[in-house]
Amino acid sequence: MTSVLALYRNHDALMNMSSNQQPTLILRKLSVDEYVLPKIHTKKIKRVNSERKPFSVNPFPKLGTGHGVYVFENQYFKYEGEWVKGKKHGFGKLLLKDGTYYEGQFNQGEITGTGFKFFSETKCKYKGQFLKGEMHGRGIMEFPDSSEYEGNFVHNRKNGYGVMRTPLTQYDGGYQGNMRHGEGRMVYAPMRYDKTSNGDRYEGYWVADKRHGPGVLHCADGSIFDGNFDNDEFHGHGLYRHISGVIYDGMWLKGFPAKMASKLHIVVENTPMVIRQGTPFTITVQCLNDENEVVGDEGREIQITAGFKYYQPSKGSALFDMIEDVEDKPIDTPFGYQVVHYPLTNQEQENDGPSEEDEEQELSQSQTQLDLKEDEDENQNNKEEEIKEGEDGEKLAENEKQDDEKEDGVDNSGGGVEEPDEIPNNTTTETESVPLPPPVPNCRSEEGVCVWNEVYLAPAPPMYRPFVAMEEAENDKKSSSRGKPAINKGNIDRRGSVNKGVVRHNTCSSISPVDKMRRQKEKALEEKYAKTGEYVLMVHDVTNPPFLGRTIEPAFLLLKLKRPEAKKRAKKEGKKWDTSQHIRRSMVATEGSED
């Protein structure tokens, strides 16, 4: 088959030939294939792989470079921004179908560089550095509750140094794996009504979001702990200065001292403790733990007070009517009865009592009031027995009673011995007012010990309830016994014969002058000193606020107050008895009388 080019090449030769020389050409019809031009081979351009689709919103930039919008095949992602060679590169915005979006720098198709990301699920906002789609580097994360973290991120987690601010706290320090780790400082907001913040400040080490290792805790109330922490608790050696004044320096176990005081102990040789009127005494108190070991804490505030047995006033009495207006309430004791406060002081009392001679004489003729009371009860029982035995002689007793009343001058209406009017005990006149002495001041412990020196039981205040109630009870007992006859066994008449069955009235027995003098002196002493009898010494922990929220158990001690001891006086050596000289004097006197 002759190609078309071959025909064109022979065209010029044919034109130069004469007509005689021109051959006869027989043209034939060429097939369709013979008219097809040969393929022109050009350099094939390799198609650039890109993420675009033929139906993009905007035509994809030439050769995949420039600005464009692309929607991914799954319809979940949409990108609008700069492209370089078919890859997201430069500044752009990637939107997710759930509302999350990123706006910032891209590098070779990855989110890398500085940008802003909004999380639709948590409503958090992050502005900072990214690396391959993750928060990595320096950045700021804002939370919907107005909290904010500013610091370092590593693979979407807080790591390294950062500052976390919340409505209740502010922390600046180290992080690891989204948790506080390493050295850091935490400041808590002031105290809130819901106790979600207490105003404390901590500077020290953290492990896994908890205080762990050495640190200093400054509490909002002023207390300071400087020591070791373990799992957010005081653990190990530490020094704690409590706002109440208590100082503890030692070992701690799970938030509490290894040796913590749990009770108070009064150091005394004998129980009950015997004290004397007008004589000071010393009280020593120790802070003990459950093993009865002295705990060496410093600054614990201890209070000592005294109490007297509480007597319930009889119904209908004046004391009963005003009892509800008195704030002082009875206190339970381990001795089986209640007490009310009695004044205790360390103010020195004036020792202007009776002279030594009178005191010695009085002490020799009388006992303490407690002993007198016991003797009186015993005598009362004996008299009741005598009354039962002498019921047959009641008439005779009445006759003798009238005779004795005439002789002794007893008032029939009162039925008792006439005594001079005296000011009732524990009362003061309108012209005289006795100020109460100052109480014993509280003591701060030193190495777990408190000591009070020169302590006295002060005189009773006016109308002291227990004394008034006690006197009313005694008067009721005496009045109930009046009018009941008693047999005086072995009464001897003038002839010396024993009259059995003679009845004597109890109230008709005359009181000796010695007893009257003794009672007057007792009342005079009670105005200057405390009344003899049994008291209770009470020791309480009044540390405020309580150390670590705990108040240790109180201690109680029985006190027996007695009269002052008589001082022994040296006997004066008198002249020796000379019998011979006495005989001579008698003989001389006899001779003189005869002359």
CSV table of C-alpha atoms in Angstrom, one decimal, residues 124-513:
chain,number,residue,atom,x,y,z
A,124,CYS,CA,-12.9,23.5,75.8
A,125,LYS,CA,-10.7,25.9,73.8
A,126,TYR,CA,-7.1,25.4,73.1
A,127,LYS,CA,-4.7,28.0,71.6
A,128,GLY,CA,-1.1,27.0,71.2
A,129,GLN,CA,1.3,24.7,69.5
A,130,PHE,CA,0.4,21.5,67.7
A,131,LEU,CA,2.4,18.5,66.3
A,132,LYS,CA,0.8,16.1,63.9
A,133,GLY,CA,-2.7,16.8,65.1
A,134,GLU,CA,-1.9,16.8,68.9
A,135,MET,CA,-1.5,19.5,71.4
A,136,HIS,CA,2.2,19.6,71.9
A,137,GLY,CA,4.4,22.5,73.2
A,138,ARG,CA,3.3,25.7,74.8
A,139,GLY,CA,-0.4,26.5,75.0
A,140,ILE,CA,-3.4,27.7,76.8
A,141,MET,CA,-6.5,25.6,77.5
A,142,GLU,CA,-9.7,27.2,78.6
A,143,PHE,CA,-12.4,25.2,80.3
A,144,PRO,CA,-16.1,26.0,80.4
A,145,ASP,CA,-16.1,26.6,84.2
A,146,SER,CA,-13.7,29.5,83.6
A,147,SER,CA,-10.7,27.4,84.6
A,148,GLU,CA,-7.6,27.9,82.6
A,149,TYR,CA,-4.3,26.0,82.1
A,150,GLU,CA,-1.3,27.7,80.7
A,151,GLY,CA,1.8,25.7,80.2
A,152,ASN,CA,3.4,22.8,78.4
A,153,PHE,CA,1.7,19.9,76.6
A,154,VAL,CA,3.1,16.6,75.4
A,155,HIS,CA,0.9,14.4,73.3
A,156,ASN,CA,-2.4,16.1,74.3
A,157,ARG,CA,-1.5,16.0,78.1
A,158,LYS,CA,-0.3,18.6,80.5
A,159,ASN,CA,3.4,17.8,81.0
A,160,GLY,CA,6.2,20.0,82.4
A,161,TYR,CA,5.8,23.4,84.0
A,162,GLY,CA,2.3,25.0,84.0
A,163,VAL,CA,-0.1,27.2,85.8
A,164,MET,CA,-3.6,25.9,86.5
A,165,ARG,CA,-6.2,28.4,87.6
A,166,THR,CA,-9.7,27.4,88.8
A,167,PRO,CA,-12.4,29.2,90.7
A,168,LEU,CA,-11.1,27.5,93.9
A,169,THR,CA,-7.4,27.0,93.4
A,170,GLN,CA,-4.3,28.1,91.6
A,171,TYR,CA,-1.4,25.8,91.0
A,172,ASP,CA,1.9,26.6,89.4
A,173,GLY,CA,4.5,23.9,89.2
A,174,GLY,CA,5.3,20.6,87.5
A,175,TYR,CA,3.0,18.2,85.7
A,176,GLN,CA,3.3,14.7,84.4
A,177,GLY,CA,0.6,12.8,82.5
A,178,ASN,CA,-2.0,15.5,83.2
A,179,MET,CA,-1.4,15.3,87.0
A,180,ARG,CA,0.6,17.5,89.4
A,181,HIS,CA,4.0,16.0,89.7
A,182,GLY,CA,7.3,17.4,91.1
A,183,GLU,CA,7.7,20.7,92.9
A,184,GLY,CA,4.8,23.0,92.9
A,185,ARG,CA,2.8,25.6,94.8
A,186,MET,CA,-1.0,25.3,95.4
A,187,VAL,CA,-3.1,28.2,96.7
A,188,TYR,CA,-6.6,27.5,97.8
A,189,ALA,CA,-9.3,30.1,97.6
A,190,PRO,CA,-10.7,31.6,100.9
A,191,MET,CA,-13.1,29.5,103.0
A,192,ARG,CA,-16.4,28.8,101.3
A,193,TYR,CA,-19.7,27.9,102.9
A,194,ASP,CA,-19.7,24.5,101.2
A,195,LYS,CA,-16.2,23.8,102.5
A,196,THR,CA,-14.9,23.1,99.0
A,197,SER,CA,-12.0,25.4,99.7
A,198,ASN,CA,-10.3,26.4,102.9
A,199,GLY,CA,-7.8,29.1,102.0
A,200,ASP,CA,-4.7,27.0,102.7
A,201,ARG,CA,-1.4,27.4,100.8
A,202,TYR,CA,1.0,24.5,100.1
A,203,GLU,CA,4.6,24.7,98.8
A,204,GLY,CA,6.4,21.4,98.2
A,205,TYR,CA,6.5,18.2,96.2
A,206,TRP,CA,3.7,16.3,94.4
A,207,VAL,CA,3.3,12.8,93.1
A,208,ALA,CA,0.3,11.7,91.1
A,209,ASP,CA,-1.8,14.8,91.9
A,210,LYS,CA,-1.2,14.4,95.7
A,211,ARG,CA,1.1,16.1,98.2
A,212,HIS,CA,4.0,13.7,98.7
A,213,GLY,CA,7.5,14.4,100.0
A,214,PRO,CA,8.8,17.5,101.9
A,215,GLY,CA,6.6,20.5,101.9
A,216,VAL,CA,5.2,23.4,103.9
A,217,LEU,CA,1.5,23.9,104.5
A,218,HIS,CA,0.2,27.3,105.6
A,219,CYS,CA,-3.3,26.9,106.9
A,220,ALA,CA,-5.9,29.7,106.6
A,221,ASP,CA,-6.3,29.9,110.4
A,222,GLY,CA,-2.6,30.5,110.8
A,223,SER,CA,-1.4,27.0,111.6
A,224,ILE,CA,1.8,25.9,109.8
A,225,PHE,CA,3.2,22.4,109.2
A,226,ASP,CA,6.7,22.0,107.9
A,227,GLY,CA,7.6,18.4,107.3
A,228,ASN,CA,7.0,15.3,105.2
A,229,PHE,CA,3.8,14.3,103.4
A,230,ASP,CA,2.6,11.0,102.1
A,231,ASN,CA,-0.6,10.6,100.1
A,232,ASP,CA,-1.8,14.0,101.1
A,233,GLU,CA,-1.3,13.4,104.8
A,234,PHE,CA,1.3,14.3,107.4
A,235,HIS,CA,3.6,11.4,107.5
A,236,GLY,CA,7.2,11.2,108.8
A,237,HIS,CA,9.0,13.9,110.7
A,238,GLY,CA,7.3,17.3,110.9
A,239,LEU,CA,6.9,20.4,113.0
A,240,TYR,CA,3.4,21.7,113.5
A,241,ARG,CA,2.6,25.1,114.9
A,242,HIS,CA,-1.1,25.1,115.7
A,243,ILE,CA,-3.1,28.4,115.8
A,244,SER,CA,-4.1,27.5,119.4
A,245,GLY,CA,-0.5,27.7,120.5
A,246,VAL,CA,0.2,24.0,120.6
A,247,ILE,CA,3.6,23.0,119.0
A,248,TYR,CA,4.4,19.4,118.1
A,249,ASP,CA,7.8,18.4,116.8
A,250,GLY,CA,8.1,14.7,116.1
A,251,MET,CA,7.0,11.8,114.0
A,252,TRP,CA,3.6,11.7,112.3
A,253,LEU,CA,1.6,8.7,111.1
A,254,LYS,CA,-1.3,9.1,108.6
A,255,GLY,CA,-2.1,12.7,109.6
A,256,PHE,CA,-1.7,12.4,113.4
A,257,PRO,CA,1.3,12.5,115.8
A,258,ALA,CA,2.9,9.2,116.5
A,259,LYS,CA,2.4,10.0,120.2
A,260,MET,CA,-0.7,12.0,120.8
A,261,ALA,CA,-2.1,13.0,124.2
A,262,SER,CA,-5.4,11.5,125.0
A,263,LYS,CA,-5.9,12.1,128.7
A,264,LEU,CA,-4.8,14.3,131.6
A,265,HIS,CA,-3.2,13.0,134.8
A,266,ILE,CA,-2.9,14.8,138.2
A,267,VAL,CA,0.3,13.9,139.9
A,268,VAL,CA,-0.4,13.2,143.6
A,269,GLU,CA,1.1,10.8,146.2
A,270,ASN,CA,-2.1,10.0,148.1
A,271,THR,CA,-5.8,10.1,147.2
A,272,PRO,CA,-7.7,12.0,148.5
A,273,MET,CA,-5.2,14.9,148.7
A,274,VAL,CA,-5.3,16.6,152.2
A,275,ILE,CA,-5.0,20.3,152.2
A,276,ARG,CA,-5.2,22.9,155.0
A,277,GLN,CA,-7.1,26.1,155.4
A,278,GLY,CA,-5.0,29.1,154.5
A,279,THR,CA,-2.1,26.9,153.3
A,280,PRO,CA,-1.2,26.9,149.6
A,281,PHE,CA,-0.7,23.7,147.7
A,282,THR,CA,0.8,22.8,144.3
A,283,ILE,CA,-0.8,21.0,141.4
A,284,THR,CA,1.1,19.1,138.7
A,285,VAL,CA,-0.7,17.8,135.6
A,286,GLN,CA,0.7,15.6,132.8
A,287,CYS,CA,-0.5,15.0,129.3
A,288,LEU,CA,-0.5,11.3,128.7
A,289,ASN,CA,-1.3,9.0,125.8
A,290,ASP,CA,-3.1,5.7,125.9
A,291,GLU,CA,0.1,3.9,127.0
A,292,ASN,CA,0.4,6.3,130.0
A,293,GLU,CA,3.5,8.0,128.4
A,294,VAL,CA,4.0,11.7,128.8
A,295,VAL,CA,3.6,13.4,125.4
A,296,GLY,CA,6.0,16.2,124.9
A,297,ASP,CA,3.7,18.7,123.1
A,298,GLU,CA,4.1,22.4,123.9
A,299,GLY,CA,1.5,25.1,124.4
A,300,ARG,CA,-1.6,23.0,125.2
A,301,GLU,CA,-3.9,25.2,127.3
A,302,ILE,CA,-5.0,23.5,130.6
A,303,GLN,CA,-7.5,24.8,133.1
A,304,ILE,CA,-7.9,23.8,136.7
A,305,THR,CA,-11.1,24.5,138.7
A,306,ALA,CA,-12.6,23.3,141.9
A,307,GLY,CA,-16.1,22.0,142.7
A,308,PHE,CA,-18.3,21.2,145.7
A,309,LYS,CA,-20.9,18.5,146.0
A,310,TYR,CA,-24.2,19.6,144.4
A,311,TYR,CA,-27.2,19.5,146.7
A,312,GLN,CA,-30.6,19.5,145.1
A,313,PRO,CA,-32.7,22.3,146.9
A,314,SER,CA,-35.9,21.3,148.4
A,315,LYS,CA,-39.1,22.2,146.5
A,316,GLY,CA,-40.7,25.4,147.5
A,317,SER,CA,-37.5,27.0,148.9
A,318,ALA,CA,-36.2,30.3,147.8
A,319,LEU,CA,-33.2,28.6,146.4
A,320,PHE,CA,-35.3,26.3,144.3
A,321,ASP,CA,-37.2,29.2,142.8
A,322,MET,CA,-34.1,30.9,141.6
A,323,ILE,CA,-32.2,27.8,140.6
A,324,GLU,CA,-33.3,28.1,137.0
A,325,ASP,CA,-31.8,31.6,136.7
A,326,VAL,CA,-28.3,30.4,137.5
A,327,GLU,CA,-26.1,29.5,134.6
A,328,ASP,CA,-23.7,27.3,136.5
A,329,LYS,CA,-24.9,23.7,135.8
A,330,PRO,CA,-23.8,20.7,137.8
A,331,ILE,CA,-20.8,18.7,136.5
A,332,ASP,CA,-20.6,15.0,136.5
A,333,THR,CA,-17.7,13.4,138.3
A,334,PRO,CA,-16.4,9.9,138.6
A,335,PHE,CA,-17.1,9.9,142.3
A,336,GLY,CA,-20.8,9.2,142.0
A,337,TYR,CA,-22.1,12.7,142.5
A,338,GLN,CA,-22.3,16.0,140.7
A,339,VAL,CA,-20.5,19.2,141.6
A,340,VAL,CA,-20.8,22.9,140.9
A,341,HIS,CA,-17.9,25.3,140.5
A,342,TYR,CA,-16.1,26.6,143.6
A,343,PRO,CA,-13.7,29.5,143.4
A,344,LEU,CA,-10.0,28.6,143.2
A,345,THR,CA,-7.3,31.2,143.3
A,346,ASN,CA,-3.6,31.7,143.4
A,347,GLN,CA,-3.9,35.0,145.2
A,348,GLU,CA,-2.2,34.9,148.6
A,349,GLN,CA,-4.6,35.1,151.5
A,350,GLU,CA,-4.1,37.2,154.6
A,351,ASN,CA,-3.3,34.9,157.5
A,352,ASP,CA,-4.9,37.0,160.2
A,353,GLY,CA,-6.7,34.1,161.8
A,354,PRO,CA,-6.7,33.1,165.5
A,355,SER,CA,-3.6,33.2,167.6
A,356,GLU,CA,-1.5,30.1,168.0
A,357,GLU,CA,-2.7,29.7,171.6
A,358,ASP,CA,-6.4,29.9,170.7
A,359,GLU,CA,-5.8,27.8,167.7
A,360,GLU,CA,-4.1,25.1,169.6
A,361,GLN,CA,-6.7,25.1,172.3
A,362,GLU,CA,-9.5,25.0,169.8
A,363,LEU,CA,-7.9,22.2,167.8
A,364,SER,CA,-7.5,20.2,171.0
A,365,GLN,CA,-11.2,20.6,171.9
A,366,SER,CA,-12.8,20.2,168.5
A,367,GLN,CA,-12.4,18.3,165.2
A,368,THR,CA,-12.8,19.3,161.7
A,369,GLN,CA,-16.3,20.0,160.4
A,370,LEU,CA,-16.3,16.8,158.5
A,371,ASP,CA,-15.6,14.8,161.6
A,372,LEU,CA,-18.2,16.8,163.6
A,373,LYS,CA,-20.8,16.0,161.0
A,374,GLU,CA,-20.0,12.3,161.2
A,375,ASP,CA,-20.2,12.4,165.0
A,376,GLU,CA,-23.4,14.3,164.8
A,377,ASP,CA,-24.9,11.7,162.5
A,378,GLU,CA,-23.8,9.0,164.9
A,379,ASN,CA,-25.2,10.7,167.9
A,380,GLN,CA,-28.4,11.3,166.1
A,381,ASN,CA,-28.7,7.6,165.5
A,382,ASN,CA,-28.1,6.8,169.1
A,383,LYS,CA,-30.7,9.4,170.2
A,384,GLU,CA,-33.2,7.8,167.9
A,385,GLU,CA,-32.6,4.5,169.6
A,386,GLU,CA,-33.0,6.1,173.0
A,387,ILE,CA,-36.3,7.6,171.9
A,388,LYS,CA,-37.6,4.2,171.0
A,389,GLU,CA,-36.6,2.8,174.4
A,390,GLY,CA,-38.0,5.8,176.2
A,391,GLU,CA,-41.5,5.9,174.8
A,392,ASP,CA,-42.9,5.0,178.2
A,393,GLY,CA,-41.5,8.1,179.9
A,394,GLU,CA,-42.8,10.8,177.6
A,395,LYS,CA,-45.0,12.5,180.2
A,396,LEU,CA,-42.1,12.6,182.7
A,397,ALA,CA,-39.9,14.1,180.1
A,398,GLU,CA,-42.4,16.9,179.3
A,399,ASN,CA,-42.4,17.8,183.0
A,400,GLU,CA,-38.6,17.9,183.2
A,401,LYS,CA,-38.5,19.8,180.0
A,402,GLN,CA,-40.6,22.6,181.5
A,403,ASP,CA,-38.4,22.7,184.5
A,404,ASP,CA,-35.2,22.8,182.5
A,405,GLU,CA,-36.6,25.5,180.2
A,406,LYS,CA,-37.3,27.7,183.3
A,407,GLU,CA,-33.8,27.1,184.6
A,408,ASP,CA,-31.9,27.5,181.4
A,409,GLY,CA,-34.1,30.2,179.9
A,410,VAL,CA,-35.1,28.4,176.8
A,411,ASP,CA,-37.8,30.0,174.6
A,412,ASN,CA,-40.8,27.7,174.4
A,413,SER,CA,-41.7,28.9,170.9
A,414,GLY,CA,-38.3,28.1,169.4
A,415,GLY,CA,-37.7,24.9,171.4
A,416,GLY,CA,-33.9,25.5,171.4
A,417,VAL,CA,-31.1,27.1,173.3
A,418,GLU,CA,-30.9,30.9,173.1
A,419,GLU,CA,-27.9,31.9,171.1
A,420,PRO,CA,-26.7,35.3,170.0
A,421,ASP,CA,-27.9,36.5,166.7
A,422,GLU,CA,-25.2,35.8,164.1
A,423,ILE,CA,-24.9,36.7,160.5
A,424,PRO,CA,-25.8,33.6,158.4
A,425,ASN,CA,-22.9,31.8,156.8
A,426,ASN,CA,-21.8,32.7,153.3
A,427,THR,CA,-23.8,36.0,153.4
A,428,THR,CA,-22.7,39.6,153.5
A,429,THR,CA,-24.4,42.6,154.8
A,430,GLU,CA,-25.4,45.5,152.6
A,431,THR,CA,-22.6,47.6,153.9
A,432,GLU,CA,-20.0,45.0,153.4
A,433,SER,CA,-19.2,43.4,150.0
A,434,VAL,CA,-16.5,40.8,149.6
A,435,PRO,CA,-15.0,40.8,146.1
A,436,LEU,CA,-14.4,37.4,144.6
A,437,PRO,CA,-10.7,36.6,144.2
A,438,PRO,CA,-9.3,36.2,140.7
A,439,PRO,CA,-9.4,32.6,139.4
A,440,VAL,CA,-6.3,30.6,138.7
A,441,PRO,CA,-5.0,31.5,135.2
A,442,ASN,CA,-4.8,28.7,132.6
A,443,CYS,CA,-1.4,27.1,132.1
A,444,ARG,CA,0.4,26.3,128.8
A,445,SER,CA,2.1,22.9,128.8
A,446,GLU,CA,5.9,22.6,128.6
A,447,GLU,CA,7.0,19.2,127.4
A,448,GLY,CA,3.6,17.9,128.3
A,449,VAL,CA,3.6,19.1,131.9
A,450,CYS,CA,1.7,22.0,133.6
A,451,VAL,CA,2.5,23.2,137.2
A,452,TRP,CA,0.5,25.6,139.4
A,453,ASN,CA,2.1,26.9,142.6
A,454,GLU,CA,0.5,28.7,145.5
A,455,VAL,CA,-3.1,27.6,144.9
A,456,TYR,CA,-5.8,28.2,147.5
A,457,LEU,CA,-9.5,27.4,147.9
A,458,ALA,CA,-11.0,30.8,148.2
A,459,PRO,CA,-13.8,31.7,150.6
A,460,ALA,CA,-17.3,30.8,149.3
A,461,PRO,CA,-19.2,33.5,147.4
A,462,PRO,CA,-22.3,35.0,148.9
A,463,MET,CA,-25.3,32.6,148.9
A,464,TYR,CA,-23.3,29.8,147.5
A,465,ARG,CA,-25.9,27.3,146.4
A,466,PRO,CA,-24.4,24.0,147.8
A,467,PHE,CA,-23.8,25.5,151.2
A,468,VAL,CA,-27.2,27.1,151.4
A,469,ALA,CA,-28.9,23.9,150.4
A,470,MET,CA,-26.8,21.9,152.8
A,471,GLU,CA,-27.7,24.2,155.7
A,472,GLU,CA,-31.4,23.9,154.7
A,473,ALA,CA,-31.1,20.2,154.8
A,474,GLU,CA,-29.4,20.2,158.2
A,475,ASN,CA,-32.0,22.6,159.6
A,476,ASP,CA,-34.8,20.4,158.3
A,477,LYS,CA,-33.2,17.4,159.9
A,478,LYS,CA,-32.9,19.3,163.2
A,479,SER,CA,-36.4,20.6,163.1
A,480,SER,CA,-37.8,17.1,162.4
A,481,SER,CA,-36.0,15.8,165.5
A,482,ARG,CA,-37.3,18.5,167.8
A,483,GLY,CA,-40.2,17.5,169.9
A,484,LYS,CA,-39.1,13.9,170.1
A,485,PRO,CA,-38.1,12.8,173.5
A,486,ALA,CA,-35.0,10.8,174.3
A,487,ILE,CA,-34.1,8.6,177.2
A,488,ASN,CA,-30.9,9.6,179.0
A,489,LYS,CA,-29.6,6.3,180.2
A,490,GLY,CA,-28.1,6.3,183.7
A,491,ASN,CA,-29.3,9.8,184.8
A,492,ILE,CA,-28.2,10.2,188.4
A,493,ASP,CA,-30.4,12.1,190.7
A,494,ARG,CA,-29.3,14.2,193.7
A,495,ARG,CA,-29.3,11.2,195.9
A,496,GLY,CA,-26.9,9.3,193.6
A,497,SER,CA,-29.5,6.7,192.5
A,498,VAL,CA,-29.8,5.8,188.8
A,499,ASN,CA,-33.2,6.8,187.4
A,500,LYS,CA,-33.7,4.5,184.4
A,501,GLY,CA,-36.3,5.5,181.9
A,502,VAL,CA,-36.0,9.2,182.5
A,503,VAL,CA,-36.8,11.1,179.4
A,504,ARG,CA,-34.9,14.2,178.3
A,505,HIS,CA,-35.7,16.4,175.3
A,506,ASN,CA,-33.1,16.6,172.7
A,507,THR,CA,-33.2,20.3,172.3
A,508,CYS,CA,-33.1,21.0,176.0
A,509,SER,CA,-29.5,19.8,176.3
A,510,SER,CA,-27.5,23.0,176.8
A,511,ILE,CA,-24.6,23.9,174.5
A,512,SER,CA,-21.3,24.3,176.3
A,513,PRO,CA,-19.5,27.6,176.0
